[in-house]
Tab-separated table of C-alpha atoms in Angstrom:
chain	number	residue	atom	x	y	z
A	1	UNK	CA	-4.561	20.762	-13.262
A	2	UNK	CA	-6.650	19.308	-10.415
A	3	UNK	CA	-6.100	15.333	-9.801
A	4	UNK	CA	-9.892	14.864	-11.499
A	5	UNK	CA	-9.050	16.268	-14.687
A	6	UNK	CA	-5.630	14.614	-14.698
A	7	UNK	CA	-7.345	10.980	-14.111
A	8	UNK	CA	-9.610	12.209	-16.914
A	9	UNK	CA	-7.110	13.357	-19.294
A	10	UNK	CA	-5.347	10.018	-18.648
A	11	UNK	CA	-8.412	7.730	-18.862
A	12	UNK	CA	-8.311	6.536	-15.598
A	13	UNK	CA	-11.355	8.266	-14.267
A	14	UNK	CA	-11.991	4.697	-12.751
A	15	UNK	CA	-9.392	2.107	-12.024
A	16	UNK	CA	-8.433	-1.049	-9.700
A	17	UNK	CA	-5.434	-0.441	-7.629
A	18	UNK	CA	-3.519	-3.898	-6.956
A	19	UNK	CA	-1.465	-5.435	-4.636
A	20	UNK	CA	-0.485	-8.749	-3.729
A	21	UNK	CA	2.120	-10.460	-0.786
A	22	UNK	CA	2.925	-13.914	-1.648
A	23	UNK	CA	5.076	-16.869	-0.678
A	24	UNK	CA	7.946	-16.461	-2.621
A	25	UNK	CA	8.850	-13.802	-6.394
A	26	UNK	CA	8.437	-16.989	-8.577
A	27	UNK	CA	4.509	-16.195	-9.876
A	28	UNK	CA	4.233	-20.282	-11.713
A	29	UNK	CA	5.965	-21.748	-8.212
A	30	UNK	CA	4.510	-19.596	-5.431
A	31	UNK	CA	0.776	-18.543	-4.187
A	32	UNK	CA	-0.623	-15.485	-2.979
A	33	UNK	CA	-1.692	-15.298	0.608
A	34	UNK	CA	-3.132	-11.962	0.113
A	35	UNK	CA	-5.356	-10.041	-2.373
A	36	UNK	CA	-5.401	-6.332	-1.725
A	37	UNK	CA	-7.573	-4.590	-4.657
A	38	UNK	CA	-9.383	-0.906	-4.105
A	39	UNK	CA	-11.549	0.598	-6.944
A	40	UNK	CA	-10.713	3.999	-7.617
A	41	UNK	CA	-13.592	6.226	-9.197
A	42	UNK	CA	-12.950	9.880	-10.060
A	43	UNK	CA	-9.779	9.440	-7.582
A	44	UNK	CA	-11.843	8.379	-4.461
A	45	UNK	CA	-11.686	4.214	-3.101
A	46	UNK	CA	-14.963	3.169	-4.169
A	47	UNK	CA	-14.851	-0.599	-3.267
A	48	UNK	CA	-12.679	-2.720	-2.339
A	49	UNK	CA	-11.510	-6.872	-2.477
A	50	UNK	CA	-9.441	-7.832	0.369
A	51	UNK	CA	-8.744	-11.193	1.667
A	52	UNK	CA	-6.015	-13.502	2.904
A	53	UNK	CA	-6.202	-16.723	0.844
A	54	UNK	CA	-4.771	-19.794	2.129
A	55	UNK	CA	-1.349	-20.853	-0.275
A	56	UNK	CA	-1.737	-24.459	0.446
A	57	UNK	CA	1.404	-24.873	1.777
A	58	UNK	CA	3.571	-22.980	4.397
A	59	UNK	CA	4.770	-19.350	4.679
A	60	UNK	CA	8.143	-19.137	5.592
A	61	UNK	CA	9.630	-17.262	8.072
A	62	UNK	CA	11.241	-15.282	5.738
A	63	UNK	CA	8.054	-14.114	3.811
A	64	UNK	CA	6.249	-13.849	7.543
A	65	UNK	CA	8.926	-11.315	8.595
A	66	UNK	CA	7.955	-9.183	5.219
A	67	UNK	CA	4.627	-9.464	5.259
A	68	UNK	CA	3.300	-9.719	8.555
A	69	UNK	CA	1.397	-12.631	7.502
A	70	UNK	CA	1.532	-15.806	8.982
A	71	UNK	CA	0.397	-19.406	8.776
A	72	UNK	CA	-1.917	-19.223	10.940
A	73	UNK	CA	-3.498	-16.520	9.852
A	74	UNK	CA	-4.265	-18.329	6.602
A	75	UNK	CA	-5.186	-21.906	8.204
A	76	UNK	CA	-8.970	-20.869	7.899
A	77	UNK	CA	-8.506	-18.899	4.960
A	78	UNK	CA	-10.017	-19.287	1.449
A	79	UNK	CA	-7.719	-21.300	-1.033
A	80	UNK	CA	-7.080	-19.162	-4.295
A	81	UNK	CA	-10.043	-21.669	-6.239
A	82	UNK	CA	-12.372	-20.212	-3.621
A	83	UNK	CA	-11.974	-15.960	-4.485
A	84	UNK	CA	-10.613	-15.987	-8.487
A	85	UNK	CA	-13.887	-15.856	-9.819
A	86	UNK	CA	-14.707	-13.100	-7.408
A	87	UNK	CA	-11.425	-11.115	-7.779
A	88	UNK	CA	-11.488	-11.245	-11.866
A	89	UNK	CA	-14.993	-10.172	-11.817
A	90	UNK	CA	-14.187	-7.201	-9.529
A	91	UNK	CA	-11.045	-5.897	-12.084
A	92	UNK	CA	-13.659	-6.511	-14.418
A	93	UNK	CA	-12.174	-4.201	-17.438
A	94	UNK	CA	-11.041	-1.738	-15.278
A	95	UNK	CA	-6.967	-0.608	-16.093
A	96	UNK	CA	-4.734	-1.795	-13.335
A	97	UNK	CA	-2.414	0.262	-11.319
A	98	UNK	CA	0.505	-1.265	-9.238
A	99	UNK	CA	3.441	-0.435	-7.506
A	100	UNK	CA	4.950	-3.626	-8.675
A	101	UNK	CA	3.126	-3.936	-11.719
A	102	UNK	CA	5.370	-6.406	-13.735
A	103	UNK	CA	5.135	-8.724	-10.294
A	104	UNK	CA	1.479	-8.088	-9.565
A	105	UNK	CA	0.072	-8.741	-12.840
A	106	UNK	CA	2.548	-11.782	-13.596
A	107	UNK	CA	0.530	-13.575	-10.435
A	108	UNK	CA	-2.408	-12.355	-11.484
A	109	UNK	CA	-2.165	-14.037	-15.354
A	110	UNK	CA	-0.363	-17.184	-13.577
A	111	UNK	CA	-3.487	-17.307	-10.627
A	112	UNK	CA	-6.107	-16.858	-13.790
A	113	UNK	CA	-3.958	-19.869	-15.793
A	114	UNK	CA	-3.975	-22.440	-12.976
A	115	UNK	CA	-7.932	-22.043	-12.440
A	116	UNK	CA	-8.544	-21.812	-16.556
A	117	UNK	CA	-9.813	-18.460	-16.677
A	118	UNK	CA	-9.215	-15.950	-19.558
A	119	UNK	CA	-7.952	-13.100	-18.072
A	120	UNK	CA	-5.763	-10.030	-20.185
């Protein structure tokens, strides 16, 4: 079975591929300071939503040594108020796929609570 009929067969003929480096594995105490989301349609990227957002309070050393990312390279960067809207109305209804799931989604529902948006 070829890859187009499998996403078929599965219902996933279009879905948002998710990803997310943060400050910390705590989703209620830490921030994202990076959105990384790709449409998928009939298994080709499509679209994509990628930005660095600003946490609001420092990256540690620790985190930039994992992720590459570093405070300065979120200094100018949009706080997570600034790109929910956008990023919830990109997943839209669109199934999620993760490596992380369980950790992608639980900053996803936590990002969605602090800015009182319904979301899953």
């Amino acid at each position: 079975m070829d890859r187009n009929s499998l996403l078929k067969k599965l219902n996933l003929s279009d879905f948002i591929a998710l990803d997310f480096e943060t400050t910390g594995v705590d989703s209620v105490n830490d921030r994202i300071i990076e959105v990384a989301v790709i449409r998928f349609t009939d298994g080709k990227a499509t679209d994509r939503f990628v930005k660095l957002v600003n946490p609001g309070r420092p990256i540690s050393d620790f985190i930039t040594n994992i992720t590459n990312i570093s405070n300065a390279m979120v200094k100018d960067a949009p706080s997570e108020k600034d790109i929910v809207d956008d990023l919830i109305k990109f997943i839209g209804d669109s199934p999620l796929v993760a490596h992380n799931t369980s950790f992608d989604i639980a900053f996803l529902q936590e990002l969605a609570k602090r800015n009182n948006i319904k979301f899953m």
